[in-house]
Short mmCIF file of C-alpha atoms and ligand atoms in Angstrom, two decimals:
data_model
loop_
_atom_site.label_atom_id
_atom_site.label_comp_id
_atom_site.label_asym_id
_atom_site.label_seq_id
_atom_site.Cartn_x
_atom_site.Cartn_y
_atom_site.Cartn_z
CA MET A 169 29.30 -69.46 -57.21
CA PRO A 170 31.21 -66.18 -57.50
CA PHE A 171 32.53 -64.36 -60.57
CA PRO A 172 33.62 -65.36 -63.19
CA THR A 173 31.21 -68.33 -63.11
CA THR A 174 28.25 -66.23 -62.06
CA ARG A 175 27.50 -63.46 -64.55
CA LEU A 176 24.24 -61.60 -63.95
CA ARG A 177 24.56 -59.96 -67.37
CA ARG A 178 23.65 -63.31 -69.01
CA LEU A 179 19.96 -62.71 -68.36
CA ARG A 180 20.15 -59.18 -69.77
CA VAL A 181 21.61 -60.06 -73.17
CA THR A 182 18.44 -59.90 -75.30
CA PRO A 183 15.05 -58.16 -75.03
CA GLY A 184 13.39 -61.59 -74.85
CA LEU A 185 15.48 -62.69 -71.88
CA ARG A 186 14.91 -59.38 -70.11
CA ARG A 187 11.18 -59.69 -70.69
CA MET A 188 11.13 -63.24 -69.26
CA VAL A 189 12.79 -62.30 -65.98
CA ARG A 190 11.02 -58.97 -65.48
CA GLU A 191 9.64 -58.94 -61.93
CA THR A 192 7.19 -56.06 -62.10
CA VAL A 193 4.79 -55.76 -65.00
CA LEU A 194 2.90 -52.52 -65.44
CA THR A 195 -0.59 -52.89 -66.88
CA PRO A 196 -3.43 -50.38 -67.34
CA ASP A 197 -5.43 -52.59 -64.94
CA ARG A 198 -3.56 -50.86 -62.12
CA PHE A 199 -4.45 -47.33 -63.19
CA ILE A 200 -7.04 -44.97 -61.75
CA TYR A 201 -7.47 -41.77 -63.80
CA PRO A 202 -8.52 -38.59 -61.93
CA LEU A 203 -11.05 -36.21 -63.52
CA PHE A 204 -11.92 -32.65 -62.45
CA ILE A 205 -15.59 -31.92 -63.10
CA VAL A 206 -16.97 -28.41 -63.53
CA HIS A 207 -20.44 -27.01 -64.23
CA GLY A 208 -21.37 -26.08 -67.81
CA GLU A 209 -21.26 -27.76 -71.19
CA GLY A 210 -18.57 -28.37 -73.75
CA ILE A 211 -15.88 -27.21 -71.33
CA ARG A 212 -12.27 -28.44 -71.48
CA ARG A 213 -10.38 -25.82 -69.49
CA PRO A 214 -6.63 -26.55 -69.37
CA ILE A 215 -4.93 -26.47 -65.96
CA ALA A 216 -1.75 -24.43 -66.44
CA SER A 217 0.34 -26.30 -63.87
CA MET A 218 -0.75 -29.73 -65.15
CA PRO A 219 -0.11 -29.78 -68.92
CA GLY A 220 -2.49 -32.21 -70.66
CA ILE A 221 -5.06 -32.17 -67.84
CA CYS A 222 -8.28 -30.14 -68.06
CA GLN A 223 -11.26 -29.24 -65.96
CA LEU A 224 -14.13 -30.97 -67.75
CA SER A 225 -17.87 -30.43 -67.91
CA VAL A 226 -19.91 -33.59 -67.48
CA ASP A 227 -20.30 -34.19 -71.25
CA GLN A 228 -16.53 -33.87 -71.72
CA ALA A 229 -15.85 -36.14 -68.76
CA VAL A 230 -17.83 -38.76 -70.64
CA VAL A 231 -15.58 -38.24 -73.69
CA GLU A 232 -12.45 -38.48 -71.53
CA ALA A 233 -13.74 -41.63 -69.83
CA GLU A 234 -14.33 -43.15 -73.27
CA GLN A 235 -10.59 -42.77 -73.92
CA ALA A 236 -9.71 -44.36 -70.60
CA VAL A 237 -12.00 -47.30 -71.27
CA SER A 238 -10.64 -47.83 -74.78
CA LEU A 239 -7.10 -47.92 -73.35
CA GLY A 240 -8.05 -50.60 -70.81
CA ILE A 241 -8.09 -48.34 -67.73
CA PRO A 242 -10.73 -49.70 -65.33
CA ALA A 243 -11.44 -46.71 -63.10
CA VAL A 244 -11.80 -42.94 -62.79
CA LEU A 245 -11.60 -40.83 -59.60
CA LEU A 246 -13.86 -37.78 -59.60
CA PHE A 247 -13.25 -34.36 -58.06
CA GLY A 248 -15.85 -31.61 -58.29
CA VAL A 249 -15.62 -27.86 -58.57
CA PRO A 250 -18.98 -26.62 -57.24
CA ALA A 251 -21.06 -23.71 -58.56
CA VAL A 252 -21.19 -22.08 -55.13
CA LYS A 253 -18.97 -22.61 -52.08
CA ASP A 254 -20.27 -22.15 -48.54
CA ALA A 255 -19.26 -22.84 -44.94
CA VAL A 256 -20.38 -26.49 -44.92
CA GLY A 257 -19.78 -27.35 -48.60
CA SER A 258 -23.46 -27.95 -49.40
CA GLU A 259 -22.96 -29.09 -52.99
CA ASN A 260 -20.90 -31.99 -51.67
CA PHE A 261 -24.04 -33.62 -50.26
CA SER A 262 -26.60 -32.48 -52.84
CA ASP A 263 -28.11 -35.11 -55.14
CA ASP A 264 -27.73 -32.54 -57.94
CA GLY A 265 -24.09 -31.75 -57.13
CA ILE A 266 -21.65 -31.73 -60.02
CA VAL A 267 -19.98 -35.01 -59.06
CA GLN A 268 -23.33 -36.71 -58.51
CA GLN A 269 -24.33 -35.60 -62.04
CA ALA A 270 -21.05 -36.87 -63.46
CA ILE A 271 -21.43 -40.26 -61.76
CA ARG A 272 -24.88 -40.72 -63.29
CA ALA A 273 -23.68 -39.70 -66.77
CA LEU A 274 -20.61 -41.96 -66.61
CA LYS A 275 -22.59 -44.94 -65.37
CA ALA A 276 -25.22 -44.39 -68.08
CA THR A 277 -22.63 -44.34 -70.86
CA HIS A 278 -20.00 -46.75 -69.43
CA PRO A 279 -21.70 -49.16 -67.05
CA ASP A 280 -18.52 -51.23 -66.63
CA LEU A 281 -16.29 -48.29 -65.72
CA VAL A 282 -15.44 -48.23 -62.01
CA VAL A 283 -16.46 -44.81 -60.75
CA ILE A 284 -14.79 -43.58 -57.57
CA ALA A 285 -15.93 -40.35 -55.90
CA ASP A 286 -13.38 -38.42 -53.86
CA LEU A 287 -14.97 -37.39 -50.60
CA CYS A 288 -13.66 -34.24 -48.94
CA LEU A 289 -14.99 -30.80 -48.11
CA CYS A 290 -12.08 -28.65 -49.25
CA GLU A 291 -13.27 -28.11 -52.84
CA TYR A 292 -16.76 -27.24 -51.60
CA THR A 293 -16.18 -24.95 -48.65
CA ASP A 294 -15.68 -21.18 -48.95
CA HIS A 295 -12.76 -21.41 -46.48
CA GLY A 296 -11.11 -24.28 -48.40
CA HIS A 297 -10.70 -26.54 -45.38
CA CYS A 298 -11.43 -30.27 -45.26
CA GLY A 299 -14.10 -29.96 -42.59
CA ILE A 300 -16.45 -27.77 -40.64
CA ILE A 301 -14.66 -24.86 -38.96
CA ARG A 302 -15.35 -24.13 -35.28
CA GLU A 303 -13.31 -21.50 -33.49
CA GLY A 304 -10.80 -21.36 -36.32
CA ARG A 305 -10.12 -25.12 -36.33
CA VAL A 306 -11.40 -28.08 -38.31
CA ASP A 307 -13.99 -29.79 -36.07
CA ASN A 308 -13.39 -33.50 -36.60
CA ASP A 309 -16.63 -34.97 -35.27
CA ALA A 310 -18.94 -32.35 -36.81
CA THR A 311 -17.32 -33.12 -40.16
CA LEU A 312 -18.03 -36.86 -39.94
CA GLU A 313 -21.76 -36.33 -40.22
CA ILE A 314 -21.35 -34.33 -43.45
CA LEU A 315 -19.01 -36.95 -44.91
CA GLY A 316 -21.61 -39.63 -44.25
CA ARG A 317 -24.34 -37.59 -45.95
CA ALA A 318 -22.14 -36.89 -48.97
CA ALA A 319 -21.19 -40.57 -49.28
CA VAL A 320 -24.84 -41.56 -49.44
CA THR A 321 -25.51 -39.09 -52.30
CA TYR A 322 -22.55 -40.51 -54.24
CA ALA A 323 -23.74 -44.06 -53.64
CA ARG A 324 -27.27 -43.14 -54.70
CA ALA A 325 -25.88 -41.65 -57.93
CA GLY A 326 -24.16 -44.98 -58.61
CA ALA A 327 -20.56 -44.66 -57.42
CA ASP A 328 -18.79 -47.99 -56.92
CA LEU A 329 -16.44 -46.60 -54.29
CA VAL A 330 -16.19 -43.45 -52.22
CA ALA A 331 -12.73 -42.18 -51.37
CA PRO A 332 -12.50 -40.10 -48.20
CA SER A 333 -9.39 -37.90 -48.45
CA GLY A 334 -9.80 -35.51 -45.53
CA MET A 335 -7.87 -37.44 -42.86
CA MET A 336 -10.56 -36.98 -40.21
CA ASP A 337 -10.30 -39.50 -37.35
CA GLY A 338 -13.15 -41.98 -37.55
CA MET A 339 -14.11 -41.05 -41.10
CA VAL A 340 -14.19 -44.60 -42.44
CA ALA A 341 -16.44 -45.87 -39.63
CA ALA A 342 -18.80 -42.90 -39.99
CA ILE A 343 -19.05 -43.34 -43.76
CA ARG A 344 -19.53 -47.11 -43.49
CA ALA A 345 -22.34 -46.60 -40.96
CA ALA A 346 -24.02 -43.96 -43.14
CA LEU A 347 -23.81 -46.12 -46.27
CA ASP A 348 -25.09 -49.23 -44.51
CA GLY A 349 -27.84 -47.25 -42.80
CA ALA A 350 -29.07 -46.09 -46.20
CA GLY A 351 -28.91 -49.61 -47.65
CA PHE A 352 -25.73 -49.15 -49.71
CA ILE A 353 -24.01 -52.19 -48.31
CA GLU A 354 -22.10 -52.85 -51.54
CA THR A 355 -20.63 -49.39 -52.00
CA GLY A 356 -16.98 -49.69 -51.04
CA ILE A 357 -14.56 -47.35 -49.31
CA LEU A 358 -11.15 -46.55 -50.78
CA SER A 359 -9.61 -44.72 -47.85
CA TYR A 360 -6.80 -42.23 -48.14
CA ALA A 361 -5.54 -43.96 -45.02
CA VAL A 362 -2.02 -42.56 -45.06
CA LYS A 363 -1.98 -39.03 -46.42
CA TYR A 364 0.84 -36.63 -45.70
CA ALA A 365 0.80 -32.83 -45.42
CA SER A 366 2.73 -32.50 -48.66
CA ALA A 367 4.03 -29.63 -50.78
CA PHE A 368 3.23 -31.72 -53.85
CA TYR A 369 -0.51 -30.94 -53.88
CA GLY A 370 0.04 -27.40 -55.21
CA PRO A 371 -1.16 -27.90 -58.81
CA PHE A 372 -4.20 -29.87 -57.63
CA ARG A 373 -5.32 -26.91 -55.58
CA GLU A 374 -5.40 -24.88 -58.81
CA ALA A 375 -7.22 -27.70 -60.62
CA ALA A 376 -9.85 -28.27 -57.94
CA GLN A 377 -9.82 -24.75 -56.51
CA GLY A 378 -9.56 -26.05 -52.97
CA ALA A 379 -6.63 -24.21 -51.40
CA PRO A 380 -7.19 -23.28 -47.74
CA LYS A 381 -7.93 -19.55 -47.29
CA PHE A 382 -6.07 -19.50 -43.96
CA GLY A 383 -3.71 -21.84 -42.18
CA ASP A 384 -2.73 -25.26 -43.53
CA ARG A 385 -3.69 -28.93 -43.26
CA LYS A 386 -1.04 -29.99 -40.76
CA THR A 387 -3.49 -30.72 -37.94
CA HIS A 388 -5.10 -33.55 -39.92
CA GLN A 389 -2.66 -34.62 -42.65
CA MET A 390 0.44 -36.50 -41.47
CA ASP A 391 3.92 -35.17 -40.82
CA PRO A 392 6.19 -36.32 -43.72
CA ALA A 393 8.77 -37.40 -41.14
CA ASN A 394 6.56 -40.16 -39.69
CA ALA A 395 6.50 -43.79 -40.78
CA ARG A 396 5.36 -45.76 -37.71
CA GLU A 397 2.36 -43.47 -37.44
CA ALA A 398 1.36 -44.57 -40.95
CA LEU A 399 0.84 -48.08 -39.59
CA ARG A 400 -1.46 -46.73 -36.86
CA GLU A 401 -3.52 -44.86 -39.46
CA LEU A 402 -3.62 -48.02 -41.54
CA ALA A 403 -4.71 -50.26 -38.66
CA LEU A 404 -7.55 -47.92 -37.69
CA ASP A 405 -8.90 -47.63 -41.22
CA ILE A 406 -8.86 -51.39 -41.66
CA GLU A 407 -10.66 -51.84 -38.34
CA GLU A 408 -13.23 -49.24 -39.36
CA GLY A 409 -14.02 -51.09 -42.58
CA ALA A 410 -11.88 -49.73 -45.43
CA ASP A 411 -11.93 -51.94 -48.54
CA ILE A 412 -8.83 -50.44 -50.19
CA VAL A 413 -6.16 -48.30 -48.52
CA MET A 414 -4.13 -45.54 -50.15
CA VAL A 415 -0.78 -43.91 -49.51
CA LYS A 416 -0.34 -40.35 -50.75
CA PRO A 417 1.83 -38.89 -52.25
CA ALA A 418 3.76 -41.71 -53.91
CA LEU A 419 7.30 -40.78 -54.91
CA ALA A 420 8.74 -39.43 -51.68
CA TYR A 421 6.87 -42.19 -49.80
CA LEU A 422 7.81 -45.43 -51.54
CA ASP A 423 9.10 -46.79 -48.22
CA ILE A 424 5.63 -46.19 -46.79
CA VAL A 425 3.98 -47.95 -49.74
CA ARG A 426 6.23 -50.94 -49.05
CA ARG A 427 5.51 -50.95 -45.31
CA VAL A 428 1.77 -50.66 -45.84
CA ARG A 429 1.91 -53.46 -48.44
CA GLU A 430 3.68 -55.68 -45.93
CA ALA A 431 1.47 -54.74 -42.98
CA CYS A 432 -1.91 -55.67 -44.47
CA GLU A 433 -3.72 -57.93 -46.91
CA LEU A 434 -5.96 -55.26 -48.45
CA PRO A 435 -5.40 -53.91 -51.94
CA VAL A 436 -3.01 -50.95 -51.64
CA ALA A 437 -3.23 -47.86 -53.82
CA ALA A 438 -0.67 -45.07 -54.21
CA TYR A 439 -1.46 -41.56 -55.42
CA ASN A 440 1.07 -40.14 -57.90
CA VAL A 441 -0.01 -36.57 -57.08
CA SER A 442 -0.27 -33.36 -59.07
CA GLY A 443 3.11 -31.91 -58.04
CA GLU A 444 4.85 -35.13 -59.04
CA TYR A 445 3.11 -34.95 -62.41
CA ALA A 446 3.95 -31.26 -62.84
CA MET A 447 7.67 -31.79 -62.10
CA LEU A 448 7.95 -34.53 -64.67
CA LYS A 449 6.02 -32.61 -67.33
CA ALA A 450 8.16 -29.51 -66.75
CA ALA A 451 11.41 -31.44 -67.07
CA ALA A 452 10.14 -33.23 -70.19
CA ALA A 453 8.99 -29.96 -71.78
CA ASN A 454 12.51 -28.63 -71.35
CA GLY A 455 14.00 -31.74 -72.92
CA TRP A 456 15.72 -32.63 -69.66
CA VAL A 457 14.21 -36.12 -69.37
CA ASP A 458 12.65 -38.48 -71.88
CA GLU A 459 9.01 -38.28 -70.83
CA HIS A 460 7.97 -41.70 -72.12
CA ALA A 461 10.80 -43.58 -70.39
CA ALA A 462 10.68 -41.49 -67.20
CA VAL A 463 6.94 -41.90 -66.71
CA LEU A 464 7.08 -45.67 -67.15
CA GLU A 465 10.09 -45.88 -64.81
CA LEU A 466 8.30 -43.93 -62.07
CA LEU A 467 5.08 -45.93 -62.38
CA THR A 468 7.04 -49.18 -62.38
CA GLY A 469 8.81 -48.00 -59.23
CA ILE A 470 5.50 -47.32 -57.50
CA ALA A 471 4.24 -50.78 -58.48
CA ARG A 472 7.51 -52.41 -57.42
CA ALA A 473 7.24 -50.71 -54.02
CA GLY A 474 3.98 -52.60 -53.54
CA ALA A 475 1.11 -50.58 -54.99
CA ASP A 476 -1.59 -52.72 -56.58
CA LEU A 477 -3.32 -49.58 -57.85
CA ILE A 478 -1.87 -46.25 -58.95
CA VAL A 479 -3.84 -43.04 -59.18
CA THR A 480 -2.04 -41.06 -61.87
CA TYR A 481 -2.57 -38.17 -64.28
CA HIS A 482 -0.22 -40.03 -66.65
CA ALA A 483 -2.73 -42.89 -66.95
CA LEU A 484 -3.81 -42.31 -70.57
CA ASP A 485 -0.26 -41.73 -71.84
CA ALA A 486 1.20 -44.60 -69.86
CA ALA A 487 -1.51 -46.99 -71.06
CA ARG A 488 -0.57 -46.04 -74.65
CA TRP A 489 3.16 -46.47 -74.01
CA ILE A 490 3.17 -49.78 -72.12
C1 PBG B 733 -8.38 -33.23 -50.91
C2 PBG B 733 -7.43 -33.75 -51.89
C3 PBG B 733 -6.21 -33.19 -52.28
C4 PBG B 733 -5.68 -34.03 -53.24
C5 PBG B 733 -6.58 -35.06 -53.44
N1 PBG B 733 -7.64 -34.88 -52.58
C6 PBG B 733 -5.59 -31.91 -51.87
C7 PBG B 733 -5.20 -31.68 -50.49
O1 PBG B 733 -5.26 -32.54 -49.63
O2 PBG B 733 -4.84 -30.54 -50.22
C8 PBG B 733 -4.37 -33.83 -53.95
C9 PBG B 733 -4.20 -34.62 -55.20
C10 PBG B 733 -3.07 -34.18 -56.04
O3 PBG B 733 -2.25 -33.32 -55.67
O4 PBG B 733 -2.98 -34.68 -57.17
N2 PBG B 733 -9.69 -33.27 -51.39
#
């Protein structure tokens, strides 16, 4: 029945009506809060390009996790800044590594918190690349062995999920085999299945001190122009045993989030990355957007596109504002 009989404004007249017909409901259950862990004690070192986010020593990560838990956020994602970087990223697969220590401390204080360990070499290697370098290039297959070893140390420390983010071919299968071989059959894999070579990781590279010393990541991360290829990455990771798949970044890739959601039955995560966070914080600090409304609108958009889970630095604020 066309206008004037049909009036879509009828269901927008009052807050109650709008609430009843709202299609996407944001809840803290969807949020994963990233933490940057550094060596030392009592450290909360602000990251200039990510206002409100700090590098945290293990004791302070426990305090930060307490906040997340009290706001109803189920999960944290851990990144480590090692004491020493070397060619193979040794601290990444040491049982005493900074992330392994943080996992144990978080599990001891918050047994119900879901602890996810990011799994990549770039923060741990002196060259800042996501794998072992041979003849100036990232050697895919040599890197798989290291990823498997690191995954086992995270599982042994008590991580619920490991999250490989290096876009190596075969990484999920190698990690699954390593975990199963060591008896960690219940440790899951949240794969960064579809990760683009994005300009929006800039602030993260300050936060995690993992910028490449030469070259870039374009031989392993995806070309932002490609969408069909995302479905190939997705299919492989599912076949190799991923439990949750992630699309990253989120905002310039909402079409990809939607396609991935429609192409599989796994839980889908989206990563609202550091550059997306930094842009919003900068605009809000200038009074150019209303931070509260803009953050909730962006997170709702990511959820509406099809993300079941959202990794976001806004998690604490958004949980308070919902
Ligand atoms: C790699 C990794 C990166 C991010 C998460 N894991 C950086 C990169 O690929 O260069 C970026 C996250 C963000 O920007 O918030 N370990």
